Amino acid sequence: MGRMTASPGRRVLLAAPRGYCAGVDRAVIAVEKALEQYGAPVYVRHEIVHNKYVVQTLEKKGAIFVERTEEVPPGNIVMFSAHGVAPVVHEEAARGQLATIDATCPLVTKVHKEAVRFANEDYDILLIGHEGHEEVIGTSGEAPDHIQLVDGPEDVAKVEVRDPSKIVWLSQTTLSVDETMETVDALKEKFPQLISPPSDDICYATQNRQLAVKQMGAEAELVIVVGSRNSSNSVRLVEVAKLAGAREAYLVDFASEIGEAWLEGVTTVGVTSGASVPEVLVEEVLEWLSERGYGDVELVKAAEESITFSLPKELRRDLREEAAALIAERTNPTGA
C-alpha cells in the first residue's frame, strides 16, 4: 500500500455511501455472468455503466461495446445497459435476430413504466433531465408524443402544454436533488396543477451520495470525486461539493489525474466516488493522498444502503441456443 504517512492537521474525509449502487452492481455482474455462461463475444449496446475503467476491464474479458444495435451481427447476444433503452431498440434487436439481456436498472424501469402509464392517460409529461443522456433517450422513447424534456430551471419558460390540468413531471434518476426541485418549483409556479410522480424518481443512491458530499463539502477545502466525465451522477457530485462550500472540487477517473497543485493550502480533502465506480479506484486515490501526508482518514456517513437487485432473468436461459434458433427460423421459415 505505499508509504502511509499522516501530517499533523491534514486529513481525508471519506464519503459513505460512495461508489457502486445496486443497479450498477447488477449490470456489471450481468456482463461477467453472460461471458461465463455463453462465452465471448457478448455485445453490449452503449457503455454498460458510465465508467472508463469498468468498460476497459469488461472489454478485456470479451465484451464488445457498440453504439447501435445494427452493429451486432445476427445470431449474437446483445445486452442493454443500466441506463435503459427505448422500445424501438427492442424492435431493432428482434429484427437483427439477436438474443437480448436487459440490464436496465430497476429504478430506471420504474420511470419508464410511469411514462407509459401517464401517456396512456393522455397526460403531458415533463421529463426533467439532460439532453442526449442515454437514460433520457430511453424514457422519452416510451411515449415520444407525450414527453418533452426540461433541462433545468432555465428551460421552464419555453414549456407549452395542451391542458395545464393534465401534466406530470418525471425525472432522470441521476440528477442533483436540489436542482431538480428548483426546476419542479419553477414548473409549479407556471403550472399550479402539475402532478408529482407517485414516488420521487431520483434514485436512493444518487440522493445518498449527494447527502454525504454535502456534509463533507462544508468541511473540506478540496473534494475529489472519482468518476468518468460522461457519468451524470458523478458530475453532479462535483457541483454539490462546490455548492456545499468546498473551495475546489474535481472529477478524476484515476489517481494519476490528481494535480499536486490542488493540495496547496489544503488541510482537509474530501473523497467520494460516483455510482458506477469500483472501490479499487478510490483506494488508489487514498494511497496517493497518504503518500503526500494525508494519511488520516475519517468516514462521513450519511446513510446505510442494503438494497440489492436480482440478476436479469435472461441469464437463466440458454441464449446461444435461442440466438441460433432465430437465425434458423429466418433461413427456414416454414419449418420444413
Short mmCIF file of C-alpha atoms in Angstrom, two decimals:
data_model
loop_
_atom_site.label_atom_id
_atom_site.label_comp_id
_atom_site.label_asym_id
_atom_site.label_seq_id
_atom_site.Cartn_x
_atom_site.Cartn_y
_atom_site.Cartn_z
CA MET A 1 0.00 0.00 0.00
CA GLY A 2 2.83 2.56 -0.41
CA ARG A 3 4.07 4.92 2.29
CA MET A 4 1.44 5.62 4.92
CA THR A 5 2.04 8.99 6.47
CA ALA A 6 -0.15 11.44 8.28
CA SER A 7 0.98 15.01 8.72
CA PRO A 8 -0.48 16.85 11.70
CA GLY A 9 -3.71 18.62 10.82
CA ARG A 10 -4.01 17.02 7.41
CA ARG A 11 -6.90 14.65 6.95
CA VAL A 12 -9.17 12.97 4.45
CA LEU A 13 -12.93 12.81 4.79
CA LEU A 14 -14.19 9.70 3.02
CA ALA A 15 -17.86 9.71 1.99
CA ALA A 16 -20.19 6.83 2.78
CA PRO A 17 -22.07 5.71 0.86
CA ARG A 18 -20.00 6.07 -2.30
CA GLY A 19 -19.30 4.00 -5.39
CA TYR A 20 -21.36 1.14 -6.77
CA CYS A 21 -25.12 1.30 -6.42
CA ALA A 22 -27.30 -1.82 -6.69
CA GLY A 23 -28.22 -1.14 -10.33
CA VAL A 24 -24.59 -0.82 -11.44
CA ASP A 25 -23.51 -3.86 -9.44
CA ARG A 26 -26.26 -5.89 -11.10
CA ALA A 27 -25.36 -4.67 -14.61
CA VAL A 28 -21.62 -5.33 -14.29
CA ILE A 29 -22.18 -8.81 -12.81
CA ALA A 30 -24.69 -9.49 -15.61
CA VAL A 31 -21.98 -8.89 -18.26
CA GLU A 32 -19.47 -11.08 -16.41
CA LYS A 33 -22.03 -13.86 -15.92
CA ALA A 34 -23.11 -13.71 -19.58
CA LEU A 35 -19.47 -14.07 -20.68
CA GLU A 36 -19.01 -17.03 -18.29
CA GLN A 37 -22.21 -18.76 -19.35
CA TYR A 38 -22.27 -18.11 -23.07
CA GLY A 39 -18.63 -17.35 -23.86
CA ALA A 40 -17.32 -14.33 -25.78
CA PRO A 41 -18.34 -12.27 -27.54
CA VAL A 42 -21.25 -10.70 -25.70
CA TYR A 43 -22.23 -7.41 -27.31
CA VAL A 44 -23.30 -4.50 -25.12
CA ARG A 45 -25.27 -1.62 -26.58
CA HIS A 46 -23.77 1.57 -25.13
CA GLU A 47 -21.37 1.53 -22.16
CA ILE A 48 -22.89 -0.87 -19.61
CA VAL A 49 -22.29 1.81 -16.97
CA HIS A 50 -20.62 5.20 -17.43
CA ASN A 51 -17.15 4.29 -16.22
CA LYS A 52 -13.98 4.09 -18.29
CA TYR A 53 -12.22 1.50 -16.11
CA VAL A 54 -15.24 -0.84 -15.93
CA VAL A 55 -15.71 -0.73 -19.71
CA GLN A 56 -11.98 -1.43 -20.35
CA THR A 57 -11.99 -4.32 -17.85
CA LEU A 58 -15.05 -5.94 -19.46
CA GLU A 59 -13.59 -5.46 -22.95
CA LYS A 60 -10.55 -7.48 -21.87
CA LYS A 61 -12.90 -10.29 -20.80
CA GLY A 62 -14.62 -10.36 -24.21
CA ALA A 63 -17.44 -7.81 -24.11
CA ILE A 64 -17.84 -5.73 -27.28
CA PHE A 65 -19.41 -2.30 -26.83
CA VAL A 66 -21.43 -0.84 -29.70
CA GLU A 67 -23.40 2.38 -30.01
CA ARG A 68 -26.06 0.97 -32.35
CA THR A 69 -27.97 -2.31 -32.32
CA GLU A 70 -27.36 -2.66 -36.08
CA GLU A 71 -23.63 -3.10 -35.42
CA VAL A 72 -24.25 -6.52 -33.81
CA PRO A 73 -24.00 -9.45 -36.28
CA PRO A 74 -27.18 -11.63 -36.45
CA GLY A 75 -27.39 -14.60 -34.10
CA ASN A 76 -25.47 -12.90 -31.30
CA ILE A 77 -26.32 -11.86 -27.78
CA VAL A 78 -26.78 -8.16 -27.07
CA MET A 79 -27.09 -6.64 -23.63
CA PHE A 80 -28.84 -3.34 -22.90
CA SER A 81 -27.03 -1.05 -20.46
CA ALA A 82 -28.12 0.00 -16.97
CA HIS A 83 -29.44 3.29 -18.42
CA GLY A 84 -32.28 1.58 -20.30
CA VAL A 85 -33.39 1.76 -23.92
CA ALA A 86 -36.43 2.94 -25.87
CA PRO A 87 -38.93 0.30 -27.12
CA VAL A 88 -37.65 0.84 -30.67
CA VAL A 89 -34.30 -0.70 -29.60
CA HIS A 90 -36.04 -3.94 -28.58
CA GLU A 91 -37.62 -3.96 -32.06
CA GLU A 92 -34.21 -3.42 -33.70
CA ALA A 93 -32.83 -6.39 -31.75
CA ALA A 94 -35.70 -8.61 -32.86
CA ARG A 95 -35.20 -7.53 -36.49
CA GLY A 96 -31.47 -8.21 -36.19
CA GLN A 97 -32.12 -11.77 -34.90
CA LEU A 98 -30.42 -11.06 -31.61
CA ALA A 99 -30.96 -12.68 -28.23
CA THR A 100 -31.21 -9.90 -25.64
CA ILE A 101 -30.30 -9.45 -21.99
CA ASP A 102 -31.81 -6.35 -20.42
CA ALA A 103 -29.56 -4.95 -17.67
CA THR A 104 -31.64 -1.77 -17.23
CA CYS A 105 -31.61 -0.63 -13.60
CA PRO A 106 -34.99 -1.48 -11.99
CA LEU A 107 -35.26 2.15 -10.79
CA VAL A 108 -34.98 3.36 -14.40
CA THR A 109 -37.56 0.75 -15.47
CA LYS A 110 -39.89 2.25 -12.85
CA VAL A 111 -39.63 5.67 -14.55
CA HIS A 112 -40.30 4.03 -17.96
CA LYS A 113 -43.46 2.43 -16.55
CA GLU A 114 -44.61 5.76 -15.09
CA ALA A 115 -44.10 7.37 -18.52
CA VAL A 116 -46.20 4.69 -20.24
CA ARG A 117 -48.97 4.92 -17.65
CA PHE A 118 -49.28 8.72 -17.78
CA ALA A 119 -49.09 8.71 -21.59
CA ASN A 120 -51.92 6.16 -21.70
CA GLU A 121 -53.97 8.53 -19.55
CA ASP A 122 -53.11 11.26 -22.09
CA TYR A 123 -51.06 13.45 -19.76
CA ASP A 124 -48.37 15.82 -20.99
CA ILE A 125 -45.17 14.55 -19.35
CA LEU A 126 -42.38 16.97 -18.45
CA LEU A 127 -39.18 14.94 -18.17
CA ILE A 128 -36.50 16.72 -16.16
CA GLY A 129 -33.08 15.63 -17.37
CA HIS A 130 -30.06 16.27 -19.56
CA GLU A 131 -30.45 16.28 -23.30
CA GLY A 132 -28.65 13.43 -25.04
CA HIS A 133 -28.18 11.33 -21.88
CA GLU A 134 -28.89 7.64 -22.57
CA GLU A 135 -31.46 7.43 -19.81
CA VAL A 136 -33.40 10.41 -21.13
CA ILE A 137 -33.38 8.98 -24.67
CA GLY A 138 -34.72 5.66 -23.34
CA THR A 139 -37.50 7.16 -21.21
CA SER A 140 -38.56 9.64 -23.93
CA GLY A 141 -38.83 6.75 -26.38
CA GLU A 142 -41.58 5.16 -24.30
CA ALA A 143 -44.01 7.95 -25.21
CA PRO A 144 -42.36 10.44 -27.60
CA ASP A 145 -45.66 12.21 -28.38
CA HIS A 146 -46.38 12.93 -24.72
CA ILE A 147 -42.92 13.73 -23.35
CA GLN A 148 -40.97 16.97 -23.51
CA LEU A 149 -37.57 17.47 -21.95
CA VAL A 150 -36.96 20.18 -19.36
CA ASP A 151 -33.20 20.62 -18.95
CA GLY A 152 -33.03 22.75 -15.79
CA PRO A 153 -34.97 25.76 -14.46
CA GLU A 154 -33.98 27.96 -17.42
CA ASP A 155 -35.94 25.64 -19.75
CA VAL A 156 -39.26 26.23 -17.98
CA ALA A 157 -40.15 29.44 -19.86
CA LYS A 158 -40.47 27.62 -23.18
CA VAL A 159 -42.59 24.71 -21.95
CA GLU A 160 -46.04 24.56 -23.54
CA VAL A 161 -48.73 22.01 -22.71
CA ARG A 162 -52.12 21.10 -24.15
CA ASP A 163 -54.03 21.11 -20.87
CA PRO A 164 -52.43 22.64 -17.74
CA SER A 165 -54.65 20.44 -15.54
CA LYS A 166 -53.23 17.23 -17.05
CA ILE A 167 -49.46 17.40 -16.63
CA VAL A 168 -46.98 15.41 -14.60
CA TRP A 169 -43.21 15.66 -14.08
CA LEU A 170 -40.79 12.73 -14.14
CA SER A 171 -37.01 12.85 -13.95
CA GLN A 172 -33.74 11.23 -14.88
CA THR A 173 -32.64 9.17 -11.85
CA THR A 174 -29.11 10.63 -11.53
CA LEU A 175 -29.70 14.38 -11.25
CA SER A 176 -28.87 16.76 -8.45
CA VAL A 177 -31.72 16.63 -5.94
CA ASP A 178 -31.63 20.38 -5.28
CA GLU A 179 -31.51 21.43 -8.92
CA THR A 180 -34.39 19.09 -9.76
CA MET A 181 -36.54 20.59 -7.01
CA GLU A 182 -35.64 24.07 -8.26
CA THR A 183 -36.91 23.04 -11.72
CA VAL A 184 -40.05 21.50 -10.19
CA ASP A 185 -40.74 24.69 -8.21
CA ALA A 186 -40.38 26.80 -11.36
CA LEU A 187 -42.74 24.44 -13.22
CA LYS A 188 -45.29 24.57 -10.37
CA GLU A 189 -45.22 28.34 -10.47
CA LYS A 190 -46.09 28.22 -14.17
CA PHE A 191 -48.45 25.23 -13.89
CA PRO A 192 -50.01 25.15 -10.41
CA GLN A 193 -51.84 21.87 -11.19
CA LEU A 194 -48.65 19.98 -12.03
CA ILE A 195 -48.70 16.46 -10.59
CA SER A 196 -45.63 14.87 -9.00
CA PRO A 197 -44.68 11.25 -9.73
CA PRO A 198 -46.04 8.63 -7.28
CA SER A 199 -42.55 8.36 -5.77
CA ASP A 200 -39.52 10.56 -6.28
CA ASP A 201 -37.66 9.43 -9.44
CA ILE A 202 -34.17 10.41 -8.28
CA CYS A 203 -32.69 7.15 -7.07
CA TYR A 204 -31.77 6.38 -3.47
CA ALA A 205 -28.06 6.04 -4.36
CA THR A 206 -27.88 9.42 -6.11
CA GLN A 207 -29.54 11.10 -3.11
CA ASN A 208 -27.36 9.35 -0.52
CA ARG A 209 -24.11 10.14 -2.33
CA GLN A 210 -25.10 13.80 -2.61
CA LEU A 211 -26.07 13.90 1.05
CA ALA A 212 -22.62 12.61 2.11
CA VAL A 213 -20.89 15.16 -0.14
CA LYS A 214 -22.96 17.99 1.33
CA GLN A 215 -21.80 17.05 4.83
CA MET A 216 -18.22 16.76 3.61
CA GLY A 217 -18.10 19.83 1.38
CA ALA A 218 -18.82 22.10 4.30
CA GLU A 219 -15.54 21.00 5.96
CA ALA A 220 -13.23 20.14 3.07
CA GLU A 221 -11.33 22.78 1.08
CA LEU A 222 -10.82 20.27 -1.74
CA VAL A 223 -13.16 17.48 -2.85
CA ILE A 224 -12.01 14.75 -5.23
CA VAL A 225 -14.80 12.83 -6.94
CA VAL A 226 -13.73 9.60 -8.63
CA GLY A 227 -15.82 9.08 -11.76
CA SER A 228 -15.98 9.48 -15.53
CA ARG A 229 -16.89 12.65 -17.47
CA ASN A 230 -19.96 11.03 -19.04
CA SER A 231 -21.30 9.86 -15.68
CA SER A 232 -24.13 12.23 -14.85
CA ASN A 233 -24.29 11.37 -11.15
CA SER A 234 -20.50 11.84 -10.76
CA VAL A 235 -20.57 15.25 -12.45
CA ARG A 236 -23.43 16.25 -10.10
CA LEU A 237 -21.30 15.29 -7.06
CA VAL A 238 -18.70 17.88 -8.12
CA GLU A 239 -21.41 20.55 -8.35
CA VAL A 240 -22.91 19.56 -5.00
CA ALA A 241 -19.47 19.72 -3.32
CA LYS A 242 -18.90 23.29 -4.56
CA LEU A 243 -22.36 24.41 -3.51
CA ALA A 244 -21.78 22.86 -0.06
CA GLY A 245 -18.74 25.11 0.45
CA ALA A 246 -15.72 23.25 -0.92
CA ARG A 247 -13.24 25.72 -2.38
CA GLU A 248 -12.45 23.34 -5.24
CA ALA A 249 -13.90 20.05 -6.47
CA TYR A 250 -12.56 17.90 -9.29
CA LEU A 251 -13.63 14.81 -11.19
CA VAL A 252 -10.90 12.23 -11.89
CA ASP A 253 -11.01 8.76 -13.44
CA PHE A 254 -7.73 7.71 -11.82
CA ALA A 255 -5.41 8.89 -9.02
CA SER A 256 -2.79 9.74 -11.66
CA GLU A 257 -5.03 12.62 -12.83
CA ILE A 258 -4.87 14.46 -9.49
CA GLY A 259 -2.84 17.66 -9.66
CA GLU A 260 -0.19 18.20 -6.98
CA ALA A 261 -1.03 21.90 -7.04
CA TRP A 262 -4.60 21.17 -5.87
CA LEU A 263 -3.22 20.41 -2.40
CA GLU A 264 -1.72 23.86 -1.85
CA GLY A 265 -3.01 25.27 1.42
CA VAL A 266 -5.41 22.35 1.85
CA THR A 267 -5.74 20.63 5.24
CA THR A 268 -8.92 18.64 4.60
CA VAL A 269 -9.58 16.66 1.41
CA GLY A 270 -12.98 15.09 0.79
CA VAL A 271 -13.09 11.91 -1.29
CA THR A 272 -16.09 10.20 -2.86
CA SER A 273 -16.99 8.27 -5.98
CA GLY A 274 -19.89 8.06 -8.41
CA ALA A 275 -22.35 5.17 -8.55
CA SER A 276 -20.51 3.35 -11.35
CA VAL A 277 -17.02 3.44 -9.78
CA PRO A 278 -15.25 0.35 -8.40
CA GLU A 279 -13.71 0.79 -4.93
CA VAL A 280 -10.20 -0.11 -6.16
CA LEU A 281 -10.03 3.33 -7.86
CA VAL A 282 -10.91 5.08 -4.58
CA GLU A 283 -8.24 3.08 -2.75
CA GLU A 284 -5.64 4.31 -5.25
CA VAL A 285 -6.68 7.91 -4.56
CA LEU A 286 -6.42 7.36 -0.78
CA GLU A 287 -2.95 5.87 -1.25
CA TRP A 288 -1.88 8.82 -3.44
CA LEU A 289 -3.08 11.23 -0.74
CA SER A 290 -1.44 9.32 2.11
CA GLU A 291 1.91 9.47 0.31
CA ARG A 292 1.53 13.25 0.44
CA GLY A 293 0.78 13.47 4.16
CA TYR A 294 -2.97 12.94 4.09
CA GLY A 295 -3.00 9.58 5.86
CA ASP A 296 -5.61 10.32 8.48
CA VAL A 297 -8.97 9.09 7.10
CA GLU A 298 -12.35 9.80 8.70
CA LEU A 299 -15.61 8.33 7.43
CA VAL A 300 -18.50 10.73 6.76
CA LYS A 301 -21.57 8.53 6.94
CA ALA A 302 -24.82 9.86 5.51
CA ALA A 303 -26.89 6.69 5.09
CA GLU A 304 -26.95 2.89 5.26
CA GLU A 305 -27.50 1.06 1.99
CA SER A 306 -28.68 -2.54 1.86
CA ILE A 307 -30.59 -2.61 -1.44
CA THR A 308 -29.75 -5.36 -3.92
CA PHE A 309 -31.44 -6.32 -7.20
CA SER A 310 -31.72 -9.84 -8.61
CA LEU A 311 -29.90 -10.50 -11.90
CA PRO A 312 -31.69 -10.16 -15.28
CA LYS A 313 -33.94 -13.20 -15.75
CA GLU A 314 -32.49 -13.91 -19.22
CA LEU A 315 -29.31 -15.20 -17.58
CA ARG A 316 -31.30 -18.26 -16.50
CA ARG A 317 -31.87 -19.31 -20.12
CA ASP A 318 -29.68 -20.70 -22.88
CA LEU A 319 -29.40 -17.60 -25.05
CA ARG A 320 -26.87 -19.01 -27.51
CA GLU A 321 -29.45 -21.66 -28.42
CA GLU A 322 -32.18 -19.00 -28.72
CA ALA A 323 -29.99 -16.86 -30.97
CA ALA A 324 -29.21 -19.85 -33.21
CA ALA A 325 -32.93 -20.64 -33.39
CA LEU A 326 -33.67 -17.07 -34.51
CA ILE A 327 -31.21 -17.48 -37.40
CA ALA A 328 -32.60 -20.93 -38.32
CA GLU A 329 -36.15 -19.57 -38.29
CA ARG A 330 -35.18 -16.79 -40.67
CA THR A 331 -33.42 -19.12 -43.14
CA ASN A 332 -36.09 -21.79 -42.98
CA PRO A 333 -39.39 -20.04 -42.14
CA THR A 334 -41.72 -22.94 -42.99
CA GLY A 335 -40.05 -25.28 -40.57
CA ALA A 336 -39.89 -27.86 -43.42
#
